[in-house]
JSON list of C-alpha atoms in Angstrom, two decimals:
[
{"chain": "P", "resi": 1, "resn": "UNK", "atom": "CA", "xyz": [0.33, -0.15, -0.14]},
{"chain": "P", "resi": 2, "resn": "UNK", "atom": "CA", "xyz": [1.26, 3.70, -0.53]},
{"chain": "P", "resi": 3, "resn": "UNK", "atom": "CA", "xyz": [2.07, 4.35, -3.15]},
{"chain": "P", "resi": 4, "resn": "UNK", "atom": "CA", "xyz": [2.65, 7.36, -5.27]},
{"chain": "P", "resi": 5, "resn": "UNK", "atom": "CA", "xyz": [3.63, 7.65, -8.60]},
{"chain": "P", "resi": 6, "resn": "UNK", "atom": "CA", "xyz": [4.65, 10.95, -10.53]},
{"chain": "P", "resi": 7, "resn": "UNK", "atom": "CA", "xyz": [4.58, 11.35, -14.68]},
{"chain": "P", "resi": 8, "resn": "UNK", "atom": "CA", "xyz": [6.70, 12.24, -16.39]},
{"chain": "P", "resi": 9, "resn": "UNK", "atom": "CA", "xyz": [9.94, 10.93, -14.88]},
{"chain": "P", "resi": 10, "resn": "UNK", "atom": "CA", "xyz": [12.33, 12.95, -17.14]},
{"chain": "P", "resi": 11, "resn": "UNK", "atom": "CA", "xyz": [11.16, 16.06, -19.15]},
{"chain": "P", "resi": 12, "resn": "UNK", "atom": "CA", "xyz": [13.63, 18.33, -21.20]},
{"chain": "P", "resi": 13, "resn": "UNK", "atom": "CA", "xyz": [12.15, 21.35, -22.50]},
{"chain": "P", "resi": 14, "resn": "UNK", "atom": "CA", "xyz": [13.48, 24.90, -23.90]},
{"chain": "P", "resi": 15, "resn": "UNK", "atom": "CA", "xyz": [13.67, 28.14, -21.66]},
{"chain": "P", "resi": 16, "resn": "UNK", "atom": "CA", "xyz": [10.98, 30.14, -21.16]},
{"chain": "P", "resi": 17, "resn": "UNK", "atom": "CA", "xyz": [8.51, 26.86, -22.47]},
{"chain": "P", "resi": 18, "resn": "UNK", "atom": "CA", "xyz": [5.64, 25.25, -18.93]},
{"chain": "P", "resi": 19, "resn": "UNK", "atom": "CA", "xyz": [6.22, 21.75, -17.36]},
{"chain": "P", "resi": 20, "resn": "UNK", "atom": "CA", "xyz": [3.67, 20.20, -15.67]},
{"chain": "P", "resi": 21, "resn": "UNK", "atom": "CA", "xyz": [4.32, 17.52, -13.23]},
{"chain": "P", "resi": 22, "resn": "UNK", "atom": "CA", "xyz": [2.21, 15.01, -12.02]},
{"chain": "P", "resi": 23, "resn": "UNK", "atom": "CA", "xyz": [1.81, 13.14, -8.87]},
{"chain": "P", "resi": 24, "resn": "UNK", "atom": "CA", "xyz": [-0.99, 10.58, -7.92]},
{"chain": "P", "resi": 25, "resn": "UNK", "atom": "CA", "xyz": [-1.38, 8.36, -4.59]},
{"chain": "P", "resi": 26, "resn": "UNK", "atom": "CA", "xyz": [-2.12, 5.26, -6.65]},
{"chain": "P", "resi": 27, "resn": "UNK", "atom": "CA", "xyz": [-4.31, 3.00, -3.51]},
{"chain": "P", "resi": 28, "resn": "UNK", "atom": "CA", "xyz": [-4.44, 5.69, -1.17]},
{"chain": "P", "resi": 29, "resn": "UNK", "atom": "CA", "xyz": [-6.94, 9.42, -0.90]},
{"chain": "P", "resi": 30, "resn": "UNK", "atom": "CA", "xyz": [-4.12, 12.10, 0.03]},
{"chain": "P", "resi": 31, "resn": "UNK", "atom": "CA", "xyz": [-5.47, 15.56, 1.26]},
{"chain": "P", "resi": 32, "resn": "UNK", "atom": "CA", "xyz": [-2.32, 16.59, 1.47]},
{"chain": "P", "resi": 33, "resn": "UNK", "atom": "CA", "xyz": [0.49, 16.59, -1.04]},
{"chain": "P", "resi": 34, "resn": "UNK", "atom": "CA", "xyz": [4.16, 18.22, -1.07]},
{"chain": "P", "resi": 35, "resn": "UNK", "atom": "CA", "xyz": [6.19, 18.93, -3.39]},
{"chain": "P", "resi": 36, "resn": "UNK", "atom": "CA", "xyz": [10.28, 18.79, -2.68]},
{"chain": "P", "resi": 37, "resn": "UNK", "atom": "CA", "xyz": [13.07, 19.63, -5.10]},
{"chain": "P", "resi": 38, "resn": "UNK", "atom": "CA", "xyz": [16.92, 18.22, -5.08]},
{"chain": "P", "resi": 39, "resn": "UNK", "atom": "CA", "xyz": [19.53, 19.84, -6.34]},
{"chain": "P", "resi": 40, "resn": "UNK", "atom": "CA", "xyz": [22.74, 17.49, -7.83]},
{"chain": "P", "resi": 41, "resn": "UNK", "atom": "CA", "xyz": [23.76, 16.36, -4.07]},
{"chain": "P", "resi": 42, "resn": "UNK", "atom": "CA", "xyz": [21.61, 18.23, -2.35]},
{"chain": "P", "resi": 43, "resn": "UNK", "atom": "CA", "xyz": [19.08, 17.04, 0.35]},
{"chain": "P", "resi": 44, "resn": "UNK", "atom": "CA", "xyz": [15.67, 17.22, -0.50]},
{"chain": "P", "resi": 45, "resn": "UNK", "atom": "CA", "xyz": [14.27, 20.83, 0.06]},
{"chain": "P", "resi": 46, "resn": "UNK", "atom": "CA", "xyz": [9.90, 20.87, 1.08]},
{"chain": "P", "resi": 47, "resn": "UNK", "atom": "CA", "xyz": [9.16, 23.84, -1.71]},
{"chain": "P", "resi": 48, "resn": "UNK", "atom": "CA", "xyz": [4.58, 23.78, -1.14]},
{"chain": "P", "resi": 49, "resn": "UNK", "atom": "CA", "xyz": [2.16, 22.10, 0.94]},
{"chain": "P", "resi": 50, "resn": "UNK", "atom": "CA", "xyz": [-0.57, 20.91, -2.06]},
{"chain": "P", "resi": 51, "resn": "UNK", "atom": "CA", "xyz": [-4.20, 20.10, -0.01]},
{"chain": "P", "resi": 52, "resn": "UNK", "atom": "CA", "xyz": [-6.81, 19.14, -2.05]},
{"chain": "P", "resi": 53, "resn": "UNK", "atom": "CA", "xyz": [-10.25, 21.68, -3.08]},
{"chain": "P", "resi": 54, "resn": "UNK", "atom": "CA", "xyz": [-7.52, 25.01, -1.52]},
{"chain": "P", "resi": 55, "resn": "UNK", "atom": "CA", "xyz": [-4.67, 27.02, -2.32]},
{"chain": "P", "resi": 56, "resn": "UNK", "atom": "CA", "xyz": [-1.30, 25.57, -1.99]},
{"chain": "P", "resi": 57, "resn": "UNK", "atom": "CA", "xyz": [1.13, 26.63, 1.32]},
{"chain": "P", "resi": 58, "resn": "UNK", "atom": "CA", "xyz": [5.02, 27.79, -0.37]},
{"chain": "P", "resi": 59, "resn": "UNK", "atom": "CA", "xyz": [7.54, 28.23, 1.45]},
{"chain": "P", "resi": 60, "resn": "UNK", "atom": "CA", "xyz": [9.80, 30.64, 2.10]},
{"chain": "P", "resi": 61, "resn": "UNK", "atom": "CA", "xyz": [11.73, 31.48, -1.53]},
{"chain": "P", "resi": 62, "resn": "UNK", "atom": "CA", "xyz": [9.25, 29.87, -3.43]},
{"chain": "P", "resi": 63, "resn": "UNK", "atom": "CA", "xyz": [7.70, 31.86, -6.28]},
{"chain": "P", "resi": 64, "resn": "UNK", "atom": "CA", "xyz": [4.06, 30.51, -5.93]},
{"chain": "P", "resi": 65, "resn": "UNK", "atom": "CA", "xyz": [3.55, 32.26, -9.70]},
{"chain": "P", "resi": 66, "resn": "UNK", "atom": "CA", "xyz": [5.89, 30.32, -11.01]},
{"chain": "P", "resi": 67, "resn": "UNK", "atom": "CA", "xyz": [5.35, 27.18, -9.69]},
{"chain": "P", "resi": 68, "resn": "UNK", "atom": "CA", "xyz": [1.75, 26.82, -9.95]},
{"chain": "P", "resi": 69, "resn": "UNK", "atom": "CA", "xyz": [-0.26, 23.96, -7.61]},
{"chain": "P", "resi": 70, "resn": "UNK", "atom": "CA", "xyz": [-3.25, 22.35, -8.05]},
{"chain": "P", "resi": 71, "resn": "UNK", "atom": "CA", "xyz": [-4.83, 19.73, -5.91]},
{"chain": "P", "resi": 72, "resn": "UNK", "atom": "CA", "xyz": [-8.00, 18.50, -7.99]},
{"chain": "P", "resi": 73, "resn": "UNK", "atom": "CA", "xyz": [-9.09, 15.46, -6.35]},
{"chain": "P", "resi": 74, "resn": "UNK", "atom": "CA", "xyz": [-7.75, 13.27, -3.58]},
{"chain": "P", "resi": 75, "resn": "UNK", "atom": "CA", "xyz": [-5.33, 11.21, -5.42]},
{"chain": "P", "resi": 76, "resn": "UNK", "atom": "CA", "xyz": [-3.66, 13.52, -8.36]},
{"chain": "P", "resi": 77, "resn": "UNK", "atom": "CA", "xyz": [-1.62, 17.48, -7.79]},
{"chain": "P", "resi": 78, "resn": "UNK", "atom": "CA", "xyz": [-0.11, 18.69, -10.34]},
{"chain": "P", "resi": 79, "resn": "UNK", "atom": "CA", "xyz": [3.34, 21.06, -10.27]},
{"chain": "P", "resi": 80, "resn": "UNK", "atom": "CA", "xyz": [3.47, 23.02, -13.15]},
{"chain": "P", "resi": 81, "resn": "UNK", "atom": "CA", "xyz": [6.68, 25.28, -13.74]},
{"chain": "P", "resi": 82, "resn": "UNK", "atom": "CA", "xyz": [6.03, 28.24, -16.00]},
{"chain": "P", "resi": 83, "resn": "UNK", "atom": "CA", "xyz": [8.30, 29.63, -18.56]},
{"chain": "P", "resi": 84, "resn": "UNK", "atom": "CA", "xyz": [10.93, 27.92, -17.10]},
{"chain": "P", "resi": 85, "resn": "UNK", "atom": "CA", "xyz": [15.03, 28.40, -17.16]},
{"chain": "P", "resi": 86, "resn": "UNK", "atom": "CA", "xyz": [18.44, 27.01, -16.69]},
{"chain": "P", "resi": 87, "resn": "UNK", "atom": "CA", "xyz": [18.19, 27.51, -12.70]},
{"chain": "P", "resi": 88, "resn": "UNK", "atom": "CA", "xyz": [15.57, 25.71, -12.00]},
{"chain": "P", "resi": 89, "resn": "UNK", "atom": "CA", "xyz": [16.48, 22.11, -13.55]},
{"chain": "P", "resi": 90, "resn": "UNK", "atom": "CA", "xyz": [16.14, 19.57, -10.74]},
{"chain": "P", "resi": 91, "resn": "UNK", "atom": "CA", "xyz": [15.04, 17.05, -9.34]},
{"chain": "P", "resi": 92, "resn": "UNK", "atom": "CA", "xyz": [11.04, 16.94, -8.32]},
{"chain": "P", "resi": 93, "resn": "UNK", "atom": "CA", "xyz": [9.80, 14.47, -6.12]},
{"chain": "P", "resi": 94, "resn": "UNK", "atom": "CA", "xyz": [6.50, 15.04, -4.75]},
{"chain": "P", "resi": 95, "resn": "UNK", "atom": "CA", "xyz": [5.10, 12.71, -1.05]},
{"chain": "P", "resi": 96, "resn": "UNK", "atom": "CA", "xyz": [1.61, 11.84, 0.24]},
{"chain": "P", "resi": 97, "resn": "UNK", "atom": "CA", "xyz": [0.80, 12.25, 3.44]},
{"chain": "P", "resi": 98, "resn": "UNK", "atom": "CA", "xyz": [-0.52, 9.27, 5.38]},
{"chain": "P", "resi": 99, "resn": "UNK", "atom": "CA", "xyz": [-2.74, 8.93, 8.47]},
{"chain": "P", "resi": 100, "resn": "UNK", "atom": "CA", "xyz": [-0.22, 6.56, 11.61]},
{"chain": "P", "resi": 101, "resn": "UNK", "atom": "CA", "xyz": [-3.09, 6.14, 13.19]},
{"chain": "P", "resi": 102, "resn": "UNK", "atom": "CA", "xyz": [-3.16, 2.83, 15.18]},
{"chain": "P", "resi": 103, "resn": "UNK", "atom": "CA", "xyz": [-0.25, 4.00, 17.29]},
{"chain": "P", "resi": 104, "resn": "UNK", "atom": "CA", "xyz": [-1.93, 5.19, 20.63]},
{"chain": "P", "resi": 105, "resn": "UNK", "atom": "CA", "xyz": [-0.76, 8.05, 21.83]},
{"chain": "P", "resi": 106, "resn": "UNK", "atom": "CA", "xyz": [0.34, 9.78, 17.83]},
{"chain": "P", "resi": 107, "resn": "UNK", "atom": "CA", "xyz": [-3.19, 11.54, 16.91]},
{"chain": "P", "resi": 108, "resn": "UNK", "atom": "CA", "xyz": [-2.48, 14.66, 14.03]},
{"chain": "P", "resi": 109, "resn": "UNK", "atom": "CA", "xyz": [1.26, 12.29, 13.21]},
{"chain": "P", "resi": 110, "resn": "UNK", "atom": "CA", "xyz": [1.74, 11.00, 8.82]},
{"chain": "P", "resi": 111, "resn": "UNK", "atom": "CA", "xyz": [4.56, 9.24, 7.31]},
{"chain": "P", "resi": 112, "resn": "UNK", "atom": "CA", "xyz": [4.74, 10.73, 4.10]},
{"chain": "P", "resi": 113, "resn": "UNK", "atom": "CA", "xyz": [5.12, 8.21, 0.81]},
{"chain": "P", "resi": 114, "resn": "UNK", "atom": "CA", "xyz": [7.38, 9.66, -1.60]},
{"chain": "P", "resi": 115, "resn": "UNK", "atom": "CA", "xyz": [6.87, 9.37, -5.43]},
{"chain": "P", "resi": 116, "resn": "UNK", "atom": "CA", "xyz": [9.96, 8.30, -7.98]},
{"chain": "P", "resi": 117, "resn": "UNK", "atom": "CA", "xyz": [10.88, 11.48, -8.94]},
{"chain": "P", "resi": 118, "resn": "UNK", "atom": "CA", "xyz": [11.06, 14.33, -12.19]},
{"chain": "P", "resi": 119, "resn": "UNK", "atom": "CA", "xyz": [14.14, 14.85, -13.10]},
{"chain": "P", "resi": 120, "resn": "UNK", "atom": "CA", "xyz": [13.66, 18.51, -15.09]},
{"chain": "P", "resi": 121, "resn": "UNK", "atom": "CA", "xyz": [16.44, 19.55, -17.05]},
{"chain": "P", "resi": 122, "resn": "UNK", "atom": "CA", "xyz": [16.00, 22.58, -18.59]},
{"chain": "P", "resi": 123, "resn": "UNK", "atom": "CA", "xyz": [17.99, 24.22, -22.38]},
{"chain": "K", "resi": 1, "resn": "UNK", "atom": "CA", "xyz": [14.49, 28.72, 11.57]},
{"chain": "K", "resi": 2, "resn": "UNK", "atom": "CA", "xyz": [14.09, 24.05, 12.44]},
{"chain": "K", "resi": 3, "resn": "UNK", "atom": "CA", "xyz": [17.04, 22.58, 11.90]},
{"chain": "K", "resi": 4, "resn": "UNK", "atom": "CA", "xyz": [18.36, 18.59, 10.85]},
{"chain": "K", "resi": 5, "resn": "UNK", "atom": "CA", "xyz": [22.13, 18.01, 11.37]},
{"chain": "K", "resi": 6, "resn": "UNK", "atom": "CA", "xyz": [23.11, 14.37, 10.04]},
{"chain": "K", "resi": 7, "resn": "UNK", "atom": "CA", "xyz": [26.73, 13.30, 10.52]},
{"chain": "K", "resi": 8, "resn": "UNK", "atom": "CA", "xyz": [28.83, 11.68, 9.08]},
{"chain": "K", "resi": 9, "resn": "UNK", "atom": "CA", "xyz": [28.53, 13.37, 5.65]},
{"chain": "K", "resi": 10, "resn": "UNK", "atom": "CA", "xyz": [30.18, 10.36, 3.83]},
{"chain": "K", "resi": 11, "resn": "UNK", "atom": "CA", "xyz": [30.77, 6.85, 5.36]},
{"chain": "K", "resi": 12, "resn": "UNK", "atom": "CA", "xyz": [32.91, 4.20, 3.92]},
{"chain": "K", "resi": 13, "resn": "UNK", "atom": "CA", "xyz": [33.82, 0.60, 5.15]},
{"chain": "K", "resi": 14, "resn": "UNK", "atom": "CA", "xyz": [33.70, -3.03, 4.65]},
{"chain": "K", "resi": 15, "resn": "UNK", "atom": "CA", "xyz": [30.98, -5.02, 4.02]},
{"chain": "K", "resi": 16, "resn": "UNK", "atom": "CA", "xyz": [29.77, -7.06, 7.30]},
{"chain": "K", "resi": 17, "resn": "UNK", "atom": "CA", "xyz": [30.81, -4.19, 9.23]},
{"chain": "K", "resi": 18, "resn": "UNK", "atom": "CA", "xyz": [27.92, -2.59, 11.72]},
{"chain": "K", "resi": 19, "resn": "UNK", "atom": "CA", "xyz": [27.34, 1.09, 11.17]},
{"chain": "K", "resi": 20, "resn": "UNK", "atom": "CA", "xyz": [25.74, 3.81, 13.49]},
{"chain": "K", "resi": 21, "resn": "UNK", "atom": "CA", "xyz": [24.26, 7.01, 11.15]},
{"chain": "K", "resi": 22, "resn": "UNK", "atom": "CA", "xyz": [24.03, 9.89, 13.35]},
{"chain": "K", "resi": 23, "resn": "UNK", "atom": "CA", "xyz": [20.99, 12.51, 13.55]},
{"chain": "K", "resi": 24, "resn": "UNK", "atom": "CA", "xyz": [20.09, 15.83, 15.62]},
{"chain": "K", "resi": 25, "resn": "UNK", "atom": "CA", "xyz": [17.57, 18.32, 15.40]},
{"chain": "K", "resi": 26, "resn": "UNK", "atom": "CA", "xyz": [16.52, 22.00, 16.43]},
{"chain": "K", "resi": 27, "resn": "UNK", "atom": "CA", "xyz": [12.68, 21.89, 16.00]},
{"chain": "K", "resi": 28, "resn": "UNK", "atom": "CA", "xyz": [9.95, 23.98, 16.99]},
{"chain": "K", "resi": 29, "resn": "UNK", "atom": "CA", "xyz": [6.60, 21.55, 18.31]},
{"chain": "K", "resi": 30, "resn": "UNK", "atom": "CA", "xyz": [8.51, 18.53, 17.32]},
{"chain": "K", "resi": 31, "resn": "UNK", "atom": "CA", "xyz": [6.05, 15.79, 15.59]},
{"chain": "K", "resi": 32, "resn": "UNK", "atom": "CA", "xyz": [7.91, 13.06, 14.18]},
{"chain": "K", "resi": 33, "resn": "UNK", "atom": "CA", "xyz": [11.16, 11.78, 12.79]},
{"chain": "K", "resi": 34, "resn": "UNK", "atom": "CA", "xyz": [11.67, 9.76, 9.73]},
{"chain": "K", "resi": 35, "resn": "UNK", "atom": "CA", "xyz": [14.61, 7.91, 8.08]},
{"chain": "K", "resi": 36, "resn": "UNK", "atom": "CA", "xyz": [14.86, 7.31, 4.07]},
{"chain": "K", "resi": 37, "resn": "UNK", "atom": "CA", "xyz": [17.05, 5.45, 1.96]},
{"chain": "K", "resi": 38, "resn": "UNK", "atom": "CA", "xyz": [17.88, 7.05, -1.25]},
{"chain": "K", "resi": 39, "resn": "UNK", "atom": "CA", "xyz": [18.89, 5.41, -4.08]},
{"chain": "K", "resi": 40, "resn": "UNK", "atom": "CA", "xyz": [18.98, 6.75, -7.30]},
{"chain": "K", "resi": 41, "resn": "UNK", "atom": "CA", "xyz": [15.76, 7.59, -7.12]},
{"chain": "K", "resi": 42, "resn": "UNK", "atom": "CA", "xyz": [12.86, 9.25, -4.66]},
{"chain": "K", "resi": 43, "resn": "UNK", "atom": "CA", "xyz": [13.39, 8.06, -1.42]},
{"chain": "K", "resi": 44, "resn": "UNK", "atom": "CA", "xyz": [11.51, 5.04, 1.03]},
{"chain": "K", "resi": 45, "resn": "UNK", "atom": "CA", "xyz": [10.72, 5.12, 3.50]},
{"chain": "K", "resi": 46, "resn": "UNK", "atom": "CA", "xyz": [12.17, 3.20, 6.58]},
{"chain": "K", "resi": 47, "resn": "UNK", "atom": "CA", "xyz": [11.46, 4.20, 9.36]},
{"chain": "K", "resi": 48, "resn": "UNK", "atom": "CA", "xyz": [9.34, 7.56, 11.65]},
{"chain": "K", "resi": 49, "resn": "UNK", "atom": "CA", "xyz": [9.79, 8.23, 15.34]},
{"chain": "K", "resi": 50, "resn": "UNK", "atom": "CA", "xyz": [7.77, 9.25, 17.75]},
{"chain": "K", "resi": 51, "resn": "UNK", "atom": "CA", "xyz": [8.42, 8.04, 20.99]},
{"chain": "K", "resi": 52, "resn": "UNK", "atom": "CA", "xyz": [11.83, 8.37, 22.53]},
{"chain": "K", "resi": 53, "resn": "UNK", "atom": "CA", "xyz": [13.30, 4.59, 23.97]},
{"chain": "K", "resi": 54, "resn": "UNK", "atom": "CA", "xyz": [11.52, 2.40, 22.08]},
{"chain": "K", "resi": 55, "resn": "UNK", "atom": "CA", "xyz": [13.84, 0.76, 19.13]},
{"chain": "K", "resi": 56, "resn": "UNK", "atom": "CA", "xyz": [11.95, 0.73, 15.44]},
{"chain": "K", "resi": 57, "resn": "UNK", "atom": "CA", "xyz": [13.43, -2.43, 13.81]},
{"chain": "K", "resi": 58, "resn": "UNK", "atom": "CA", "xyz": [13.66, -3.74, 10.14]},
{"chain": "K", "resi": 59, "resn": "UNK", "atom": "CA", "xyz": [15.75, -6.84, 9.45]},
{"chain": "K", "resi": 60, "resn": "UNK", "atom": "CA", "xyz": [19.52, -5.32, 10.62]},
{"chain": "K", "resi": 61, "resn": "UNK", "atom": "CA", "xyz": [18.08, -1.92, 10.44]},
{"chain": "K", "resi": 62, "resn": "UNK", "atom": "CA", "xyz": [16.73, -0.24, 13.20]},
{"chain": "K", "resi": 63, "resn": "UNK", "atom": "CA", "xyz": [16.53, 2.88, 14.64]},
{"chain": "K", "resi": 64, "resn": "UNK", "atom": "CA", "xyz": [15.59, 4.66, 17.71]},
{"chain": "K", "resi": 65, "resn": "UNK", "atom": "CA", "xyz": [15.27, 8.52, 18.91]},
{"chain": "K", "resi": 66, "resn": "UNK", "atom": "CA", "xyz": [16.26, 10.56, 22.07]},
{"chain": "K", "resi": 67, "resn": "UNK", "atom": "CA", "xyz": [13.29, 13.63, 22.35]},
{"chain": "K", "resi": 68, "resn": "UNK", "atom": "CA", "xyz": [15.62, 14.71, 25.26]},
{"chain": "K", "resi": 69, "resn": "UNK", "atom": "CA", "xyz": [19.01, 15.40, 23.34]},
{"chain": "K", "resi": 70, "resn": "UNK", "atom": "CA", "xyz": [17.54, 15.91, 20.76]},
{"chain": "K", "resi": 71, "resn": "UNK", "atom": "CA", "xyz": [18.58, 13.30, 18.15]},
{"chain": "K", "resi": 72, "resn": "UNK", "atom": "CA", "xyz": [18.17, 9.77, 16.75]},
{"chain": "K", "resi": 73, "resn": "UNK", "atom": "CA", "xyz": [20.22, 6.80, 15.58]},
{"chain": "K", "resi": 74, "resn": "UNK", "atom": "CA", "xyz": [19.92, 4.53, 12.41]},
{"chain": "K", "resi": 75, "resn": "UNK", "atom": "CA", "xyz": [22.14, 1.81, 13.00]},
{"chain": "K", "resi": 76, "resn": "UNK", "atom": "CA", "xyz": [22.39, -0.97, 9.67]},
{"chain": "K", "resi": 77, "resn": "UNK", "atom": "CA", "xyz": [24.30, -4.90, 11.21]},
{"chain": "K", "resi": 78, "resn": "UNK", "atom": "CA", "xyz": [25.99, -6.96, 8.91]},
{"chain": "K", "resi": 79, "resn": "UNK", "atom": "CA", "xyz": [26.68, -4.77, 6.31]},
{"chain": "K", "resi": 80, "resn": "UNK", "atom": "CA", "xyz": [26.41, -5.45, 2.32]},
{"chain": "K", "resi": 81, "resn": "UNK", "atom": "CA", "xyz": [27.25, -4.06, -0.76]},
{"chain": "K", "resi": 82, "resn": "UNK", "atom": "CA", "xyz": [23.41, -3.16, -1.32]},
{"chain": "K", "resi": 83, "resn": "UNK", "atom": "CA", "xyz": [23.24, -1.03, 1.73]},
{"chain": "K", "resi": 84, "resn": "UNK", "atom": "CA", "xyz": [25.31, 1.90, -0.19]},
{"chain": "K", "resi": 85, "resn": "UNK", "atom": "CA", "xyz": [22.71, 4.46, -0.56]},
{"chain": "K", "resi": 86, "resn": "UNK", "atom": "CA", "xyz": [22.35, 8.26, 1.17]},
{"chain": "K", "resi": 87, "resn": "UNK", "atom": "CA", "xyz": [20.10, 8.21, 4.55]},
{"chain": "K", "resi": 88, "resn": "UNK", "atom": "CA", "xyz": [18.27, 10.27, 4.84]},
{"chain": "K", "resi": 89, "resn": "UNK", "atom": "CA", "xyz": [16.61, 11.87, 8.15]},
{"chain": "K", "resi": 90, "resn": "UNK", "atom": "CA", "xyz": [13.72, 14.46, 8.22]},
{"chain": "K", "resi": 91, "resn": "UNK", "atom": "CA", "xyz": [11.60, 16.07, 11.88]},
{"chain": "K", "resi": 92, "resn": "UNK", "atom": "CA", "xyz": [8.25, 16.94, 10.63]},
{"chain": "K", "resi": 93, "resn": "UNK", "atom": "CA", "xyz": [7.35, 19.84, 12.93]},
{"chain": "K", "resi": 94, "resn": "UNK", "atom": "CA", "xyz": [5.15, 23.00, 13.94]},
{"chain": "K", "resi": 95, "resn": "UNK", "atom": "CA", "xyz": [1.60, 23.66, 13.57]},
{"chain": "K", "resi": 96, "resn": "UNK", "atom": "CA", "xyz": [1.69, 23.17, 9.93]},
{"chain": "K", "resi": 97, "resn": "UNK", "atom": "CA", "xyz": [0.55, 19.90, 7.13]},
{"chain": "K", "resi": 98, "resn": "UNK", "atom": "CA", "xyz": [3.87, 18.00, 8.28]},
{"chain": "K", "resi": 99, "resn": "UNK", "atom": "CA", "xyz": [5.81, 19.56, 5.28]},
{"chain": "K", "resi": 100, "resn": "UNK", "atom": "CA", "xyz": [9.36, 17.52, 6.48]},
{"chain": "K", "resi": 101, "resn": "UNK", "atom": "CA", "xyz": [12.61, 19.38, 7.08]},
{"chain": "K", "resi": 102, "resn": "UNK", "atom": "CA", "xyz": [15.90, 17.10, 5.98]},
{"chain": "K", "resi": 103, "resn": "UNK", "atom": "CA", "xyz": [19.20, 17.14, 6.99]},
{"chain": "K", "resi": 104, "resn": "UNK", "atom": "CA", "xyz": [21.72, 16.92, 4.39]},
{"chain": "K", "resi": 105, "resn": "UNK", "atom": "CA", "xyz": [22.45, 12.43, 4.30]},
{"chain": "K", "resi": 106, "resn": "UNK", "atom": "CA", "xyz": [24.64, 10.26, 5.18]},
{"chain": "K", "resi": 107, "resn": "UNK", "atom": "CA", "xyz": [26.43, 9.26, 2.05]},
{"chain": "K", "resi": 108, "resn": "UNK", "atom": "CA", "xyz": [27.51, 5.58, 3.03]},
{"chain": "K", "resi": 109, "resn": "UNK", "atom": "CA", "xyz": [29.22, 3.70, 1.14]},
{"chain": "K", "resi": 110, "resn": "UNK", "atom": "CA", "xyz": [29.82, -0.30, 1.61]},
{"chain": "K", "resi": 111, "resn": "UNK", "atom": "CA", "xyz": [32.88, -1.88, 0.00]},
{"chain": "K", "resi": 112, "resn": "UNK", "atom": "CA", "xyz": [33.15, -5.78, -1.26]}
]
């Protein structure tokens, strides 16, 4: 259980174009998904929190008009990189939150399962 | 600002050795600490820890959390070459939706 998929796995695009990345929870519903970015040899950095039915919450320094997030259903969140530039080239990873509800005293604690990631190269 | 620090950054050992990876954190309103293994693609979930002193175990891997001293360790016994990966420690904190703060990771290389 708790499988998360991403599409595409790898995309190369020209500078100035927009790219859409999909994140799907395959066997569960996810009211909350997260988008992370990972540059080479660095750790994952949280970009934004995607909430089904409401606006995404962006981390400091992440431009909401450049990275458009839409969480249209309980199983799908999309990240659109608008007017992509070479510095946007990175590994984009989504995760979905799963309630960890079986342990006493841990209400409000969640596990996160990651998608396989999308490698974006902007030329 | 939340901070997660892992050590060592890099570690090379021989097959069969036991390794201990460290993770310390400074966060507001700690909720949980998670360990992930990352090979070439996205991280795969290993453990989630919420309570101090309770060891989580899965095969040759085990982990424990100390909420008083604000750290966690990940142990791998009888290491194999397939254990070579970057091991990431992450913390969920605050009143938000549990977006994770990651450490820089420990790059573990197991030599045959």
